[in-house]
Coordinates of C-alpha atoms and ligand atoms in Angstrom, one line a residue:
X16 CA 10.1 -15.0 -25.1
X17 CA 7.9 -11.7 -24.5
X18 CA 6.5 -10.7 -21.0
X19 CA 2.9 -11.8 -22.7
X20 CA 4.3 -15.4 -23.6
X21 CA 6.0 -15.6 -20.6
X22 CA 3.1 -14.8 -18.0
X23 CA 0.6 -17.1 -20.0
X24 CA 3.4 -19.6 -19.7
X25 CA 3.3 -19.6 -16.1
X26 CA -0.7 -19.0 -15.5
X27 CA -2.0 -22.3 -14.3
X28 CA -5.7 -23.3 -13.3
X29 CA -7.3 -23.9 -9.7
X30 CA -7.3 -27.7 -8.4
X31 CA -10.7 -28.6 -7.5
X32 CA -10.4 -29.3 -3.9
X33 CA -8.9 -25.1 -3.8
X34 CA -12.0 -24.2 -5.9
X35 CA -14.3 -25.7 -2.9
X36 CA -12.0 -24.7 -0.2
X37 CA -13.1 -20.8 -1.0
X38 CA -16.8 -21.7 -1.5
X39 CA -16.7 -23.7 1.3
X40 CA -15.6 -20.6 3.5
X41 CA -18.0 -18.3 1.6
X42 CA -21.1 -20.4 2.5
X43 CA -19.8 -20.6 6.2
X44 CA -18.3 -16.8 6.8
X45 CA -21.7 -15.4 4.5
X46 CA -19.3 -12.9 3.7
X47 CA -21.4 -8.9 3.3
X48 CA -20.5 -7.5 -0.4
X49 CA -20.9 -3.7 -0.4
X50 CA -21.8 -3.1 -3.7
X51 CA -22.1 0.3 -5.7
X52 CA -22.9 -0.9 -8.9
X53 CA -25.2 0.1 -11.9
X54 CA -28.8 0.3 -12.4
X55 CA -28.9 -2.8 -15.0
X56 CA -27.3 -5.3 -13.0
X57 CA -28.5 -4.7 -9.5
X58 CA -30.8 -6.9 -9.2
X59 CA -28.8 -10.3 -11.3
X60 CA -25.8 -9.0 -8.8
X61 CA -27.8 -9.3 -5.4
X62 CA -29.4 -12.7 -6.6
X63 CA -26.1 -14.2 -7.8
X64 CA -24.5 -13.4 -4.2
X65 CA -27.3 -14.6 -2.1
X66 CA -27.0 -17.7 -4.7
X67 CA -23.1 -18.2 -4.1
X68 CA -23.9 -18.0 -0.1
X69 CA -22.6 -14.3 0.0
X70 CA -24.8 -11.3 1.1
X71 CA -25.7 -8.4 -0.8
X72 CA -25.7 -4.6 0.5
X73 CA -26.3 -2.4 -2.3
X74 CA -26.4 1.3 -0.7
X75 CA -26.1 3.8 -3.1
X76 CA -26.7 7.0 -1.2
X77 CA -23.2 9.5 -0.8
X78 CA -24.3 9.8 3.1
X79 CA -24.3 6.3 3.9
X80 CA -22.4 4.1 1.6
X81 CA -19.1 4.6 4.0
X82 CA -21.3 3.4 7.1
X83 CA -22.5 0.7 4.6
X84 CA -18.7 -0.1 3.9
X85 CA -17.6 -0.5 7.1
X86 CA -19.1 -3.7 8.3
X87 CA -19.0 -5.3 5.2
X88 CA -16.4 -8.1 4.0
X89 CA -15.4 -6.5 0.7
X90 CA -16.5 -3.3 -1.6
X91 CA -17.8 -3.7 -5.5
X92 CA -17.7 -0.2 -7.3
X93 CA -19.3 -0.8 -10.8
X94 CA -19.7 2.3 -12.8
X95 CA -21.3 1.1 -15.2
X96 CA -24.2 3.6 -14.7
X97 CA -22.0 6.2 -13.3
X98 CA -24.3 9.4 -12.4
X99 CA -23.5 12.4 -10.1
X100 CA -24.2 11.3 -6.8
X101 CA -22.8 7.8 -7.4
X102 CA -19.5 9.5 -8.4
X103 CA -19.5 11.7 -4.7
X104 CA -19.6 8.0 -3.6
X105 CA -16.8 6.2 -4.4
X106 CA -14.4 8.6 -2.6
X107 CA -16.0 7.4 0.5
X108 CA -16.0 3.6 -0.4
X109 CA -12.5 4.2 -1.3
X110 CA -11.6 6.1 2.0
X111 CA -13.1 3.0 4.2
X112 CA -11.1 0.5 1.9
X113 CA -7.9 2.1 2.8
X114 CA -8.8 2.7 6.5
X115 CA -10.0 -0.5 7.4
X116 CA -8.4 -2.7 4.7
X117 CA -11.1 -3.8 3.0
X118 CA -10.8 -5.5 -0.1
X119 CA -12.3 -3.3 -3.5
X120 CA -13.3 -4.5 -6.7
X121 CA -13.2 -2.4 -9.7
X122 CA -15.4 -3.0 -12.5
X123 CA -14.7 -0.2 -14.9
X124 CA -17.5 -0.6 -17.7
X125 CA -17.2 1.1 -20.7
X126 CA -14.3 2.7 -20.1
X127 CA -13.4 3.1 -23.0
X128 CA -16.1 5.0 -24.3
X129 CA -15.9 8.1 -22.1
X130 CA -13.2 10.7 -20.5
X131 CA -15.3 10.8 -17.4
X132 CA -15.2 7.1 -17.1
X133 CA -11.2 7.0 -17.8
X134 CA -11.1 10.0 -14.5
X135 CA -12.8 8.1 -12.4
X136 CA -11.0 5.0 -13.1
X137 CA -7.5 6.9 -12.5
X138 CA -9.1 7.8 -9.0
X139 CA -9.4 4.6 -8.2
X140 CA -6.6 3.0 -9.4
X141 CA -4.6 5.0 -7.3
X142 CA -5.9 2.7 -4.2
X143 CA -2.7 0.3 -3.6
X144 CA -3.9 -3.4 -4.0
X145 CA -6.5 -3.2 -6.1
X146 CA -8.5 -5.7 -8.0
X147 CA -9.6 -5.1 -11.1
X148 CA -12.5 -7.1 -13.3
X149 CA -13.0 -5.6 -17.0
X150 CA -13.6 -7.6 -20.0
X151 CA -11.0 -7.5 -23.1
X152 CA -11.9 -3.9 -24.0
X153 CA -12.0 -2.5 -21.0
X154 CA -8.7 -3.9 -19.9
X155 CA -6.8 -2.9 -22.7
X156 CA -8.2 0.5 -22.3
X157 CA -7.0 0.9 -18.7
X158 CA -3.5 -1.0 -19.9
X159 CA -0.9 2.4 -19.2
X160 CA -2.8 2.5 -15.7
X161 CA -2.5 -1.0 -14.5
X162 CA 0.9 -0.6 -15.2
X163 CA 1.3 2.0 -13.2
X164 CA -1.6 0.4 -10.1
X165 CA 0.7 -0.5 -7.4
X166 CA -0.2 -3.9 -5.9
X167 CA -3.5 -4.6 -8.7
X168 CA -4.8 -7.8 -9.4
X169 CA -5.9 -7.7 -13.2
X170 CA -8.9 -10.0 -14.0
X171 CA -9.3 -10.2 -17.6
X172 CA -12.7 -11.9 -18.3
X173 CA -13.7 -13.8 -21.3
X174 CA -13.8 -17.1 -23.3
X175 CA -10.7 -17.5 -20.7
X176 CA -10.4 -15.7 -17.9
X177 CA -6.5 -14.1 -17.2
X178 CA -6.1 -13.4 -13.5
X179 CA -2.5 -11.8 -13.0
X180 CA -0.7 -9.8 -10.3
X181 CA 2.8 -9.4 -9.3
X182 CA 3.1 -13.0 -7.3
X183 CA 0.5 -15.2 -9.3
X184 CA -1.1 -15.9 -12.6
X185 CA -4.3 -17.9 -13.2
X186 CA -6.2 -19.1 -16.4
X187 CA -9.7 -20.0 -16.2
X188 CA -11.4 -22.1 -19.4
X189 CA -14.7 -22.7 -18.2
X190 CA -17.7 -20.7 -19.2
X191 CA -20.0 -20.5 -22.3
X192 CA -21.1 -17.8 -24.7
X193 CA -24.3 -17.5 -23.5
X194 CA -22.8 -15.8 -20.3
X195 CA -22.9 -12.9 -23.2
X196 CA -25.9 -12.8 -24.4
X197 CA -27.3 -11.1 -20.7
X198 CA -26.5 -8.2 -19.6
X199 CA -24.7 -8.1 -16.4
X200 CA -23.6 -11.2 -16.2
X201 CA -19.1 -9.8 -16.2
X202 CA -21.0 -7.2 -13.7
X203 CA -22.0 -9.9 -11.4
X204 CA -18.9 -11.8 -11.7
X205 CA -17.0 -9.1 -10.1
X206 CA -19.3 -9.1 -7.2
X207 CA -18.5 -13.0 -6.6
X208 CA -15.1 -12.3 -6.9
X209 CA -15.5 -9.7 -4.6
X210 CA -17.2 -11.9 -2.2
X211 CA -14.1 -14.8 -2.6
X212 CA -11.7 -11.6 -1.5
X213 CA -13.1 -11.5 1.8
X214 CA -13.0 -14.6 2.7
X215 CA -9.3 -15.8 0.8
X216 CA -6.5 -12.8 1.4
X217 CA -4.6 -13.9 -2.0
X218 CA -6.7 -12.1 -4.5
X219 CA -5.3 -13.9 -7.6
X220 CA -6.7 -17.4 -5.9
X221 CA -10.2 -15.4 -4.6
X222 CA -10.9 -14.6 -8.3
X223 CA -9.8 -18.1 -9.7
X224 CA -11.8 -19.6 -7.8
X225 CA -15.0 -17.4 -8.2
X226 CA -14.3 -17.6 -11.9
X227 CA -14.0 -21.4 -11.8
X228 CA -17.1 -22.0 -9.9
X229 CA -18.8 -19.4 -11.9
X230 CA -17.7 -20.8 -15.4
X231 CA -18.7 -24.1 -14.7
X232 CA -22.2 -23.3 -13.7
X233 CA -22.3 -21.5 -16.7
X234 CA -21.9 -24.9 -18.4
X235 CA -24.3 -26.6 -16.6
X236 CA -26.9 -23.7 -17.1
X237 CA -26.2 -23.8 -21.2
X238 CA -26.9 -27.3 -20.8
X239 CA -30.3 -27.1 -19.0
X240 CA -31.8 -23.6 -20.6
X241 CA -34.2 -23.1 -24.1
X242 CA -32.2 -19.6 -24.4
X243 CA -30.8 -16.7 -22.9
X244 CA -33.8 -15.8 -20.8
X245 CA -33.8 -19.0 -19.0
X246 CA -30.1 -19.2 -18.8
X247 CA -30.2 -16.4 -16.6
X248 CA -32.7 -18.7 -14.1
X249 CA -30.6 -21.7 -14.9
X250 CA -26.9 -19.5 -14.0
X251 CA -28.8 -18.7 -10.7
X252 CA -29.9 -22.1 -10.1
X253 CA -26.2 -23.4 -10.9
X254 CA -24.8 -21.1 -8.8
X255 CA -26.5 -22.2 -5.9
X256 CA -26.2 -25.8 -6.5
X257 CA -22.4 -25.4 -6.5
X258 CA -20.4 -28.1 -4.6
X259 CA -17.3 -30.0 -4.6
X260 CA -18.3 -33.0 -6.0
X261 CA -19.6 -31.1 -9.1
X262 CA -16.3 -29.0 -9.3
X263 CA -14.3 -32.0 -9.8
X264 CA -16.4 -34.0 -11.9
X265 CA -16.5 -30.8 -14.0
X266 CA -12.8 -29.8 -13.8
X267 CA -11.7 -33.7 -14.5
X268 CA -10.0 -34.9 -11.6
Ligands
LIG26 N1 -17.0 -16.8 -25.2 C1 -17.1 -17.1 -24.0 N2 -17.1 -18.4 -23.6 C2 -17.2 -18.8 -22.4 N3 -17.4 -17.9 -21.3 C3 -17.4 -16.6 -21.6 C4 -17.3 -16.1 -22.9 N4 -17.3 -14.8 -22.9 C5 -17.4 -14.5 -21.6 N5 -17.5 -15.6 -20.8 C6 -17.7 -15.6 -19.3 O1 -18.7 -14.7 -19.0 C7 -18.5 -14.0 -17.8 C8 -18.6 -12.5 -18.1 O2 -17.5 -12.0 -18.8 P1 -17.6 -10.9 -19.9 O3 -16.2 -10.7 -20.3 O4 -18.5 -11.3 -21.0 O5 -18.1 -9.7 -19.0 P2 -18.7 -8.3 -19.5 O6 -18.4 -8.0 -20.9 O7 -18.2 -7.3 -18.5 O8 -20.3 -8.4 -19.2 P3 -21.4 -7.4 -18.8 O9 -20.8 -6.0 -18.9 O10 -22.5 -7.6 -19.7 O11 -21.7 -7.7 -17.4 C9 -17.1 -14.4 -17.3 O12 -17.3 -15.4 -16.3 C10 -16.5 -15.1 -18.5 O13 -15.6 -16.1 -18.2
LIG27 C1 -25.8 -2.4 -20.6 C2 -25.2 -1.6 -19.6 N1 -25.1 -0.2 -19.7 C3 -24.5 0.3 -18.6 S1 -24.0 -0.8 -17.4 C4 -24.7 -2.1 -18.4 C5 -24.6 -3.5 -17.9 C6 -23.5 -4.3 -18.5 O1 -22.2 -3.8 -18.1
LIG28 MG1 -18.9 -5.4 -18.0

């Protein structure tokens, strides 16, 4: 059996009730998500965490994101719009992570399309316990380095989610292909991942669950929208609406 057999073996999904136990603590803790992310999906990002119960910070400037950092439950760093200042700023987001133990989120978009992109990722892979979120591409770009990440949490988005670190493996089937037909919806995922992190200490279980909850209203939106420009109102609207009772109805138990 090869390592890839094996850990896909082993992955196993969520039970409802641990789906709504991490929601449940997100809506009461209204965890703060620090997020540095890109110019497209600001604004989906912030609406999708005030949706999920989370709140959204999304301080950009060099000279205050640390301060920004400090008080807040967990850091997103998104460079999917990478520009010169934004870069000065993730040494500083990554400095408060490893001085006050926050928890970080990685989205590294387009990685594979620039060396700039593949530098910055290298800087901050090299923050021990790391979570990444990337879609298929992105992930098998970055492969050599999240070897090499010591403590990372790999999220591997698509038509199922792979969530895999060095004590767990999860697989996550829910979803629809509409959640790619706007842009920023992987972008906003990592944020309510992020958000699950600082409120659930195992990462692999924080990201499960955000996943879960996430793909599922993402089936209840594709039910209710006329196309990809309502589905984005409708994922919102699903987000929010969230509950246990829908998570096991959903999940069939
Ligand atoms: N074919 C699919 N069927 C069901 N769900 C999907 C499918 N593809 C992606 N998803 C879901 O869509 C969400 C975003 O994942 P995706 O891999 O598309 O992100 P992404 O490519 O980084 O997106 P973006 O960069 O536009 O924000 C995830 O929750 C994932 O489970
Ligand atoms: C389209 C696009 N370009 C840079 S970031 C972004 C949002 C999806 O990742
Ligand atoms: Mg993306």
């Amino acid at each position: 059996m090869t390592s890839d057999t094996t850990e896909i073996a082993l992955a196993r999904t969520l039970q409802p009730q641990e789906v709504a136990s991490v929601l449940t603590r997100v809506a009461e803790i209204r965890p703060r998500v620090q997020c540095l992310t890109n110019t497209v999906a600001q604004n989906l990002t912030a609406n999708m965490l005030l949706a999920f119960g989370a709140i959204p910070s999304m301080a950009i400037h060099v000279d205050e994101v640390a301060a920004m950092a400090e008080g807040a439950g967990a850091i997103l760093i998104n460079i999917g719009t990478i520009n010169a200042e934004s870069e000065l700023a993730i040494p500083k987001l990554l400095e408060v992570a490893r001085d006050h133990g926050k928890p970080v989120v990685f989205d590294p978009v387009f990685v594979e399309l620039s060396p700039l992109r593949r530098h910055i990722a290298g800087q901050v892979l090299r923050l021990p316990d790391i979570l990444v979120r990337g879609n298929t591409t992105e992930m098998a770009a970055l492969s050599v380095d999240l070897e090499a990440a010591k403590g990372v949490t790999r999220v591997t988005t698509g038509k199922v989610d792979r969530i895999e670190n060095e004590s767990a493996s999860f697989s996550v089937a829910h979803g629809h292909p509409l959640m790619t037909r706007v842009t920023g919806i992987g972008c906003a995922a990592g944020a309510l991942i992020a958000a699950c992190c600082a409120v659930e200490a195992n990462k692999a279980v924080a990201a499960a669950a955000a996943l879960t909850a996430y793909g599922i209203a993402g089936e209840i939106a594709a039910e209710r929208c006329r196309g990809p420009g309502s589905f984005e109102v409708e994922l919102i609207d699903a987000v929010a609406a969230m509950d246990a009772a829908t998570l096991a109805a959903r999940m069939g138990t």
